[in-house]
Tab-separated table of C-alpha atoms and ligand atoms in Angstrom:
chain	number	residue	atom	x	y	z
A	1	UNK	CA	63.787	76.172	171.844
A	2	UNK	CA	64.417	73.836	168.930
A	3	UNK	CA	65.845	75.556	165.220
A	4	UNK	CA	65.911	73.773	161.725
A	5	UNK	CA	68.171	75.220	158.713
A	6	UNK	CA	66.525	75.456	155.761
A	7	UNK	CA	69.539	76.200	154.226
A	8	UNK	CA	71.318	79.164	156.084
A	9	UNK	CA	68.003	80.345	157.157
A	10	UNK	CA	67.189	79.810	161.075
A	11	UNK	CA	63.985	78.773	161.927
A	12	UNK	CA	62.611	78.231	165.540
A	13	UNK	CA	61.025	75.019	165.137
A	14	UNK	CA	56.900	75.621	166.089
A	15	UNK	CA	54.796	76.269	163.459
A	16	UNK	CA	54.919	77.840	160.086
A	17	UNK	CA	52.083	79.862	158.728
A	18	UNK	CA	50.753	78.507	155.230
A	19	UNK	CA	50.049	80.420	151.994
A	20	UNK	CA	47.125	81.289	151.762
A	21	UNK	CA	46.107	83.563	148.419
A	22	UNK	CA	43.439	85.956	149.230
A	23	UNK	CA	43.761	85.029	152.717
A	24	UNK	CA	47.207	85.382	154.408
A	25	UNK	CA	48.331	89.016	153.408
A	26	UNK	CA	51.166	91.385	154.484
A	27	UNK	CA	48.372	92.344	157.329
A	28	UNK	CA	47.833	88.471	158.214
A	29	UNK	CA	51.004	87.514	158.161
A	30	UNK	CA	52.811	90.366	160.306
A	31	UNK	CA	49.979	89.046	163.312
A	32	UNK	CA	50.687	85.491	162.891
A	33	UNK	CA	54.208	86.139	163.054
A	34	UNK	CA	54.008	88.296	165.958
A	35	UNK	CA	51.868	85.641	167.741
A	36	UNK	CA	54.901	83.910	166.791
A	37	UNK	CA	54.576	81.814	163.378
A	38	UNK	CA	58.225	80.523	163.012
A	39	UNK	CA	58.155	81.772	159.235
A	40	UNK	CA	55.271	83.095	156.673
A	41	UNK	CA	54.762	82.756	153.003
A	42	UNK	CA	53.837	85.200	150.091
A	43	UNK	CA	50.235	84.656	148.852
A	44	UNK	CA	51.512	82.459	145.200
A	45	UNK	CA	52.733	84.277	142.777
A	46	UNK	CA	52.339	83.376	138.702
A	47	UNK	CA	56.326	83.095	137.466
A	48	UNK	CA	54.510	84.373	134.046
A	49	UNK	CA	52.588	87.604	135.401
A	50	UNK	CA	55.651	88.551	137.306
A	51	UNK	CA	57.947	88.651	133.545
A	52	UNK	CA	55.084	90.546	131.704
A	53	UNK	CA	55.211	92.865	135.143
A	54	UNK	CA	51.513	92.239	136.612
A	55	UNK	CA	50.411	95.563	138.345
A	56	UNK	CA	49.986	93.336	141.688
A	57	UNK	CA	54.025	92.065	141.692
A	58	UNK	CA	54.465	94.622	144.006
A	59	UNK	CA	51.993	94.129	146.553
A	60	UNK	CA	52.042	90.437	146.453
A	61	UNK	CA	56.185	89.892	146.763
A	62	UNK	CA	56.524	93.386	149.076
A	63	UNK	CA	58.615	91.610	152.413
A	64	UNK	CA	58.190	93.547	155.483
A	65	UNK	CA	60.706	93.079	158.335
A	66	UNK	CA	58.040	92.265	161.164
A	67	UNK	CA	56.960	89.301	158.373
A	68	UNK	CA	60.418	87.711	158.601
A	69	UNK	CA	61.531	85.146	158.234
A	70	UNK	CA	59.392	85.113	154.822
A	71	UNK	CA	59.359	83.130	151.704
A	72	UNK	CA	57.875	84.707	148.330
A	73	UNK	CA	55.911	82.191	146.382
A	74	UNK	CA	55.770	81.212	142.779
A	75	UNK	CA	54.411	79.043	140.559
A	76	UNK	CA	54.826	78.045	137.054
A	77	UNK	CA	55.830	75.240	134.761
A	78	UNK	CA	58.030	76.960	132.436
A	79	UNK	CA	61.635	76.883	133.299
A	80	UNK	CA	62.784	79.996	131.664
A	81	UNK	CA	59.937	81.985	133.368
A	82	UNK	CA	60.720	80.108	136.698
A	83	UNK	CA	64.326	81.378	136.344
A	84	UNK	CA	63.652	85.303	135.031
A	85	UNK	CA	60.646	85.284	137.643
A	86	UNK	CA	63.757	84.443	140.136
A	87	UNK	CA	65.487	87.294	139.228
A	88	UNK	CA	62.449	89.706	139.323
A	89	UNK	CA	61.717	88.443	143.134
A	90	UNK	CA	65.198	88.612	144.631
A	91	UNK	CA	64.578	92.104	144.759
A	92	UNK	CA	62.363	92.025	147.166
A	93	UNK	CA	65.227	90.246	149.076
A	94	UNK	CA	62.785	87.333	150.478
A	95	UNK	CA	64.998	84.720	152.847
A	96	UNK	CA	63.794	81.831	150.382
A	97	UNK	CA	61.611	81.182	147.931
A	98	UNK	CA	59.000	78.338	147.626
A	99	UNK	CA	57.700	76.912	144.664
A	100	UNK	CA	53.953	75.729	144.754
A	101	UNK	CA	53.994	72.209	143.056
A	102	UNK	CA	50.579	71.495	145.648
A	103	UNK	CA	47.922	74.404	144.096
A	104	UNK	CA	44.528	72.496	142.988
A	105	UNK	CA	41.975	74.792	141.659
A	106	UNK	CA	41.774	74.108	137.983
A	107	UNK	CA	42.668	77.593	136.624
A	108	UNK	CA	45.874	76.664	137.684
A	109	UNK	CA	46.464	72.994	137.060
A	110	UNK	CA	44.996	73.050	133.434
A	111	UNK	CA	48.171	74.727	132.617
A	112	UNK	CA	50.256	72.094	133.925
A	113	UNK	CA	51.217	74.290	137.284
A	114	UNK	CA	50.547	73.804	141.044
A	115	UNK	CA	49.353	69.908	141.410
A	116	UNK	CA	49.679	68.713	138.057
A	117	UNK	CA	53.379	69.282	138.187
A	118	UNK	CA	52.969	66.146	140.385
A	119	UNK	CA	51.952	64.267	137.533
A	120	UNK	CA	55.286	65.341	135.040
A	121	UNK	CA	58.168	64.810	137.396
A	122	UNK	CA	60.442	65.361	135.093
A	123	UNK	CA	59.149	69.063	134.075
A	124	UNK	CA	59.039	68.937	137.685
A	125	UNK	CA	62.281	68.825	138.462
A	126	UNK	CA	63.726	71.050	135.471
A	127	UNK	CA	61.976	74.042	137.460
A	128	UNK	CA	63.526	73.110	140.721
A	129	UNK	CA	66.793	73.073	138.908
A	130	UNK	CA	65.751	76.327	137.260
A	131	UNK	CA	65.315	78.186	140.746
A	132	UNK	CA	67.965	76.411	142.405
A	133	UNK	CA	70.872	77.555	139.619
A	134	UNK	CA	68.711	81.251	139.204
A	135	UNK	CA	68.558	81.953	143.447
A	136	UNK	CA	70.790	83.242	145.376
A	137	UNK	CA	68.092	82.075	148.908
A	138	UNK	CA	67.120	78.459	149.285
A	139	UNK	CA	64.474	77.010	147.143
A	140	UNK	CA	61.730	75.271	148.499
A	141	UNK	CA	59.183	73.084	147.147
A	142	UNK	CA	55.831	72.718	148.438
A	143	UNK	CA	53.472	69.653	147.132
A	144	UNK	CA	50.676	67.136	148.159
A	145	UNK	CA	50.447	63.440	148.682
A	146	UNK	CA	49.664	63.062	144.951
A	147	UNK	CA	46.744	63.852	142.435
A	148	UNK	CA	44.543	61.403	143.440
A	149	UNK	CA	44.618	57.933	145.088
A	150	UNK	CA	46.184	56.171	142.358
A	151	UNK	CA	48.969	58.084	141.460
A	152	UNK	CA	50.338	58.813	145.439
A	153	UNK	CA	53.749	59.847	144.541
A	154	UNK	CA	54.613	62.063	147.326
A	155	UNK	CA	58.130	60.260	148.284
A	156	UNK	CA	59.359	59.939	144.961
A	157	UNK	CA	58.351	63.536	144.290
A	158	UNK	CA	60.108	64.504	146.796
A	159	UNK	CA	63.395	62.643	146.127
A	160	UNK	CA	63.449	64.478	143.328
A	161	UNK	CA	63.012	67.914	144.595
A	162	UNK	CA	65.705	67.010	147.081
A	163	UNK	CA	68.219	65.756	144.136
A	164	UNK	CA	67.688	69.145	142.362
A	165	UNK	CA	68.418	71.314	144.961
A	166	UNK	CA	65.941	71.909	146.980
A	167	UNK	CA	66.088	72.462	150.674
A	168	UNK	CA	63.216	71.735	152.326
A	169	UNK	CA	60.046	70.527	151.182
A	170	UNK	CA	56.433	70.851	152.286
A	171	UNK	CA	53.665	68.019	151.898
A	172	UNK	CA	50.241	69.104	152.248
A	173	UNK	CA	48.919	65.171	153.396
A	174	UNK	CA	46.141	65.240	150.548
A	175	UNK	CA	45.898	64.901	147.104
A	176	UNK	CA	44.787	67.233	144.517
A	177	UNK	CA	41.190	65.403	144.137
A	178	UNK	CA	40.993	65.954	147.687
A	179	UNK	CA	40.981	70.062	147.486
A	180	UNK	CA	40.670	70.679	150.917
A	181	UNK	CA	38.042	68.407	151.976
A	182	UNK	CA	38.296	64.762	153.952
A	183	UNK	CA	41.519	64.008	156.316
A	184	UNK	CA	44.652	64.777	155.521
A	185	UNK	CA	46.604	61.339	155.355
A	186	UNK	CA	49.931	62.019	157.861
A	187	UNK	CA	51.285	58.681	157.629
A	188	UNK	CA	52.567	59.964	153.902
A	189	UNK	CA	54.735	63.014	155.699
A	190	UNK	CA	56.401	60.197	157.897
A	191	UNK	CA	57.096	58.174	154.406
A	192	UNK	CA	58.726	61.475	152.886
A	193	UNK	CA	60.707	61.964	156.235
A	194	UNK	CA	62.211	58.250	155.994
A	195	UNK	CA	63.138	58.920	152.608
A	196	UNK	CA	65.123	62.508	152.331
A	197	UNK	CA	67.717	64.210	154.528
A	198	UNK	CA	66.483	67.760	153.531
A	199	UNK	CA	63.808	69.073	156.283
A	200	UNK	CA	60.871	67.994	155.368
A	201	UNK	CA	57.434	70.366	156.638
A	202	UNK	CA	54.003	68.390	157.500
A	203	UNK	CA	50.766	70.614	156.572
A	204	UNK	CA	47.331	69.048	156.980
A	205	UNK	CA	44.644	69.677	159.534
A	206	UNK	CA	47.132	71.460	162.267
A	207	UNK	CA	44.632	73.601	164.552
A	208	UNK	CA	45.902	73.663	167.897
A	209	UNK	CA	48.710	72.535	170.117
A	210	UNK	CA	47.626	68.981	170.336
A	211	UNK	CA	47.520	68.563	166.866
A	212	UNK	CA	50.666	70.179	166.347
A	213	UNK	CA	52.058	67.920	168.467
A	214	UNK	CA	50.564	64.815	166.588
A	215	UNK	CA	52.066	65.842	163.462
A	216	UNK	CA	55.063	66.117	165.258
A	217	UNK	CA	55.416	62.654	167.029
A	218	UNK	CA	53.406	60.777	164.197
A	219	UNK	CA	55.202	61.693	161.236
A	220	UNK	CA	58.907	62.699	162.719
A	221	UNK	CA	58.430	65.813	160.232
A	222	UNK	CA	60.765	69.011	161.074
A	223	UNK	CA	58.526	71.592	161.159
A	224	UNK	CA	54.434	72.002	160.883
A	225	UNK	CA	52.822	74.457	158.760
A	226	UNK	CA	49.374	75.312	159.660
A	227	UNK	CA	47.089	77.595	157.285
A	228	UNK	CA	42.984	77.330	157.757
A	229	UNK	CA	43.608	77.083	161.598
A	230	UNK	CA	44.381	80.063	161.924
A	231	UNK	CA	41.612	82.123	160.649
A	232	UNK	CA	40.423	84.252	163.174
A	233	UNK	CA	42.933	82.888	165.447
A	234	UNK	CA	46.583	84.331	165.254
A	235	UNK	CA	46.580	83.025	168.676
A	236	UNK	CA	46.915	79.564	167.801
A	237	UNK	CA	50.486	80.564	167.079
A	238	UNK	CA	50.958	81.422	170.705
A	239	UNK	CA	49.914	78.513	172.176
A	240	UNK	CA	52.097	76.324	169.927
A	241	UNK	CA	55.295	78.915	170.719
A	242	UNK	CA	54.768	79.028	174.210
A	243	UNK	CA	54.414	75.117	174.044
A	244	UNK	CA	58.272	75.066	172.899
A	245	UNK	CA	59.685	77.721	174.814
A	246	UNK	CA	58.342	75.997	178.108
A	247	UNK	CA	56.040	79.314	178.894
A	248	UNK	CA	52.545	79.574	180.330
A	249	UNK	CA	49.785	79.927	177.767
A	250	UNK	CA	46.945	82.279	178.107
A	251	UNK	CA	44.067	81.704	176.028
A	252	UNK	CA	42.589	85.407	174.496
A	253	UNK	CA	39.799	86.843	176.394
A	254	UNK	CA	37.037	88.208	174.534
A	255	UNK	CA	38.282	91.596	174.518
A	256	UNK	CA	41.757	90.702	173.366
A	257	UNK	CA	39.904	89.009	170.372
A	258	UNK	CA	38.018	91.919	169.535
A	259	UNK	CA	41.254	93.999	170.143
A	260	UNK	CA	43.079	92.208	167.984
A	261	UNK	CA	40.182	92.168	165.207
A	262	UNK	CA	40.125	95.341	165.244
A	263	UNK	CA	43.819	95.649	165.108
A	264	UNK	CA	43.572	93.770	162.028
A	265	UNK	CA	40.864	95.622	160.299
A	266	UNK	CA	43.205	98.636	160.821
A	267	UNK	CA	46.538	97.348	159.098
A	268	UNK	CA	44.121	96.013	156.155
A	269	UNK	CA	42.983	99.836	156.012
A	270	UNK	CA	46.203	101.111	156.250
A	271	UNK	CA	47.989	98.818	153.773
A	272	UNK	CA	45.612	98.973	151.218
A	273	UNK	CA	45.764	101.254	148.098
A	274	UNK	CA	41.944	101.435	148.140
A	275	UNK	CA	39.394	103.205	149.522
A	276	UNK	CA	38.018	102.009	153.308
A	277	UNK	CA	35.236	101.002	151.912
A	278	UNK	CA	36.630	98.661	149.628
A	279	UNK	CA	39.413	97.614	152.263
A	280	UNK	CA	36.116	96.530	154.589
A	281	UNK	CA	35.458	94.425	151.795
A	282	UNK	CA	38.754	92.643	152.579
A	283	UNK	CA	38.336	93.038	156.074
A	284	UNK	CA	34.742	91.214	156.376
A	285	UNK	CA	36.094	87.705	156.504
A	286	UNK	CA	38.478	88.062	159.039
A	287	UNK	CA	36.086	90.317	161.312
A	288	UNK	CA	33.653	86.952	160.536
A	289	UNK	CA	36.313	84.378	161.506
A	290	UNK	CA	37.118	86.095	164.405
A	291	UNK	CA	33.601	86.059	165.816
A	292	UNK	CA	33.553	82.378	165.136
A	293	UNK	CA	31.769	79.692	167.510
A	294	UNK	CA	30.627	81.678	170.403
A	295	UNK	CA	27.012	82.784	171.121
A	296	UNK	CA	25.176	83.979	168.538
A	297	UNK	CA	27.928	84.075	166.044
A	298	UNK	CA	26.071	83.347	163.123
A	299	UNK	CA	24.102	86.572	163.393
A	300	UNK	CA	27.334	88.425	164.095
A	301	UNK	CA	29.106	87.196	161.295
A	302	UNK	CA	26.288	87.926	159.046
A	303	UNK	CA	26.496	91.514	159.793
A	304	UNK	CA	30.249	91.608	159.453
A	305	UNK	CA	29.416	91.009	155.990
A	306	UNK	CA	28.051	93.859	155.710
A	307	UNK	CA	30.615	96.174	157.287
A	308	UNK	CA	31.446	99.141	155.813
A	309	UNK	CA	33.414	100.935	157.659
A	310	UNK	CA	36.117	100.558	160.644
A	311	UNK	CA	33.877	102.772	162.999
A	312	UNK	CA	30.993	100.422	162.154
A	313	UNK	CA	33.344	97.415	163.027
A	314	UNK	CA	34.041	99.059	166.405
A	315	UNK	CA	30.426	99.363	167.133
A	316	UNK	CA	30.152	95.897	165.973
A	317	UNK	CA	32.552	94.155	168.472
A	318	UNK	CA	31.245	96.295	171.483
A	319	UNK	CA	27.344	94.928	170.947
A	320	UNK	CA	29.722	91.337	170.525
A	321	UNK	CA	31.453	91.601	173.788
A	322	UNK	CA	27.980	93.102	175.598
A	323	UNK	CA	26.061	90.167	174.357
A	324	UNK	CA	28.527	87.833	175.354
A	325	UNK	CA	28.215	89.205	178.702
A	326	UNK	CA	24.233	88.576	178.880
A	327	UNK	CA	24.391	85.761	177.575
A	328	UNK	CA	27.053	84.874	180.635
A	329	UNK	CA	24.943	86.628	183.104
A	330	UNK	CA	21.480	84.616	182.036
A	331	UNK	CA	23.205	81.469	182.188
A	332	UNK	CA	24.455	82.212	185.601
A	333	UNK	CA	21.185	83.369	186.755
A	334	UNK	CA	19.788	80.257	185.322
A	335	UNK	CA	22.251	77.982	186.717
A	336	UNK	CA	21.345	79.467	190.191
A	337	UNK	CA	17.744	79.037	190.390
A	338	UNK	CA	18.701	75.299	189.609
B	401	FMN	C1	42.078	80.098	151.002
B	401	FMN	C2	43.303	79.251	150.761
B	401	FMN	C3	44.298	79.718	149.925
B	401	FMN	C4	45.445	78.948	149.696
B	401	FMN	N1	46.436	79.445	148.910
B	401	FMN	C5	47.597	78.757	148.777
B	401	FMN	C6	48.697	79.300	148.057
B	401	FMN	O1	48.659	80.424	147.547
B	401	FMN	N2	49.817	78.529	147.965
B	401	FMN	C7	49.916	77.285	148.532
B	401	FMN	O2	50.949	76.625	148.431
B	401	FMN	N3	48.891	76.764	149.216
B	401	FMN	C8	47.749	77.467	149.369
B	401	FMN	N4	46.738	76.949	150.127
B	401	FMN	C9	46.937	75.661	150.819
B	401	FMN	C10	47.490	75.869	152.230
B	401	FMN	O3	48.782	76.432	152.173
B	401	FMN	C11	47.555	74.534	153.008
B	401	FMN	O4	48.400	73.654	152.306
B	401	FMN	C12	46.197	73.876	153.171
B	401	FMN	O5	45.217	74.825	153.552
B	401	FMN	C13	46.240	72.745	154.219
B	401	FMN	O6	46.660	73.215	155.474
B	401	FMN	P1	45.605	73.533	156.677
B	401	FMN	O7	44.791	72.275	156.883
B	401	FMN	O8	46.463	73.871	157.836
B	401	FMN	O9	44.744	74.674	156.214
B	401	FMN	C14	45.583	77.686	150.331
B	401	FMN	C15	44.565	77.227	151.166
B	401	FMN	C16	43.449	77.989	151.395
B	401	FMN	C17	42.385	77.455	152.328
């Protein structure tokens, strides 16, 4: 097994799980690194609502020792908030923090944080220097190719991040007009890797080990970060870590999927300060995700929004796993009269 430093901080080189707000929580995060994510991220974090103490500081920056090695996640555009923000997470002792420079949705960028940072580097890099001086854990910068096709500034970004302080940055391969739609472009990550010493992280399209792999020997990045493949699929994290440590890889059954669903449901239950109904609300998604492309999933996943309870999600993945099963046995019987 390969490590990278980011900073003092050890990382087994596999793959990294991305932030993902409203999607990769303390529940998320502690199964994707158990399936054996090299490191996980905070959902982001405003710099702003953390100085005028939003209720959800807590329960967005709360690090967890099974989620470890974790960064906490900030973003802003202000570097006085960036550096009192820095103070106000360090309590939560996270082993570095990452500053989202990459964040499209236009709540966000229309005032001037996430992507459009891209498009003031210098504002840009009086944050990074803000963290950098304020933390006492490595600062990290995460970013896209650019805003859109005709500003692709992703290397010179970079450079800059790098000559501030930071110590590893991560390029999502598309730009900010892109959201999350059409390919992400890895021949930019390999541009970025030519043109810093710091460890540079390629993001984009990762799903599986082959993939992972590509990113890998295509861009010469040192470390992938995968987010949307993993929905449903903490697994994909143990295919890519057995990969590396040179161990056998055993794809989930059906009832290890619906195990760990279940699983999941649970620690969303159990972490939440809510009632289970409203917890199921959480839950729905994932129960969806994990239910994804096999026979008759679109029904399934239909009723998983409307779960509202864990006991109903237990029923739920039995008539899942039985239907599987006749749909097997039908097959079988059909393939046999052939
Ligand atoms: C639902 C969702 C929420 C996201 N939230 C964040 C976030 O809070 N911070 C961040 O830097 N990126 C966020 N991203 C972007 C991902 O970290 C990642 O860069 C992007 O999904 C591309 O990687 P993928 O193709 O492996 O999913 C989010 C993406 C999705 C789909």
């Amino acid at each position: 097994m390969e490590y990278i430093n980011i900073g003092n901080v050890k990382i087994e080189k596999t793959a990294a799980l991305a932030p993902m707000a409203g999607v990769a929580d303390c529940a998320y995060r502690t199964l994707c690194r158990e399936f054996g994510a090299a490191f996980t991220v905070s959902e982001m974090v405003s710099s702003k609502g953390l100085c005028y103490s939003d209720r959800k500081t807590a329960e967005l920056c709360t690090v967890t020792a099974q989620e470890r090695p974790m960064g906490i996640q900030i973003f802003g555009s202000e570097p006085e908030f960036i550096k009192r923000s820095i103070d106000i997470v360090s309590h939560f002792e996270p082993d570095f923090i990452d500053i989202n420079m990459g964040c499209p949705v236009p709540k966000v960028v229309n005032i001037g944080c996430g992507c459009a940072l891209m498009k003031d580097i210098k504002t840009a890099s009086e944050v990074t220097a803000a963290a950098v001086k304020a933390s006492s854990v490595p600062i990290t910068v995460k970013f896209r190719k650019g805003w859109d096709n005709s500003s692709v500034n992703a290397v010179e970004f970079a450079k800059a991040m790098e000559a501030e302080g930071a110590k590893a940055v991560t390029v999502h391969a598309r730009t900010r007009d892109q959201f999350y739609s059409g390919k992400a472009d890895i021949e930019i990550i390999a541009e970025v890797k030519k043109a810093v010493k710091i460890p540079v992280i390629g993001n984009g399209d990762v799903t599986d080990i082959k993939s992972c792999l590509d990113m890998y020997n295509k861009t010469g990045c040192d470390l992938v970060m995968l987010g949307r493949g993993s929905y449903g699929n903490p697994f994909v994290f143990r295919e890519i870590s057995s990969h590396f440590k040179g161990e056998k890889y055993t794809a989930p059954s059906l009832e290890e999927k619906m195990d760990i669903m279940l699983r999941h449901i649970r620690m969303i239950i159990a972490g939440s300060q809510k009632s289970e109904l409203l917890a199921m609300h959480e839950a729905r998604k994932h129960a969806a995700w994990y239910m994804n492309g096999m026979y008759a999933s679109a029904k399934f996943r239909a009723e998983c929004y409307r779960l509202e309870s864990y006991a109903q999600a237990e029923e739920l993945a039995k008539k899942f796993i039985t239907v599987q099963y006749e749909r097997e046995l039908t097959e079988n019987g059909q393939h046999n009269q052939h």
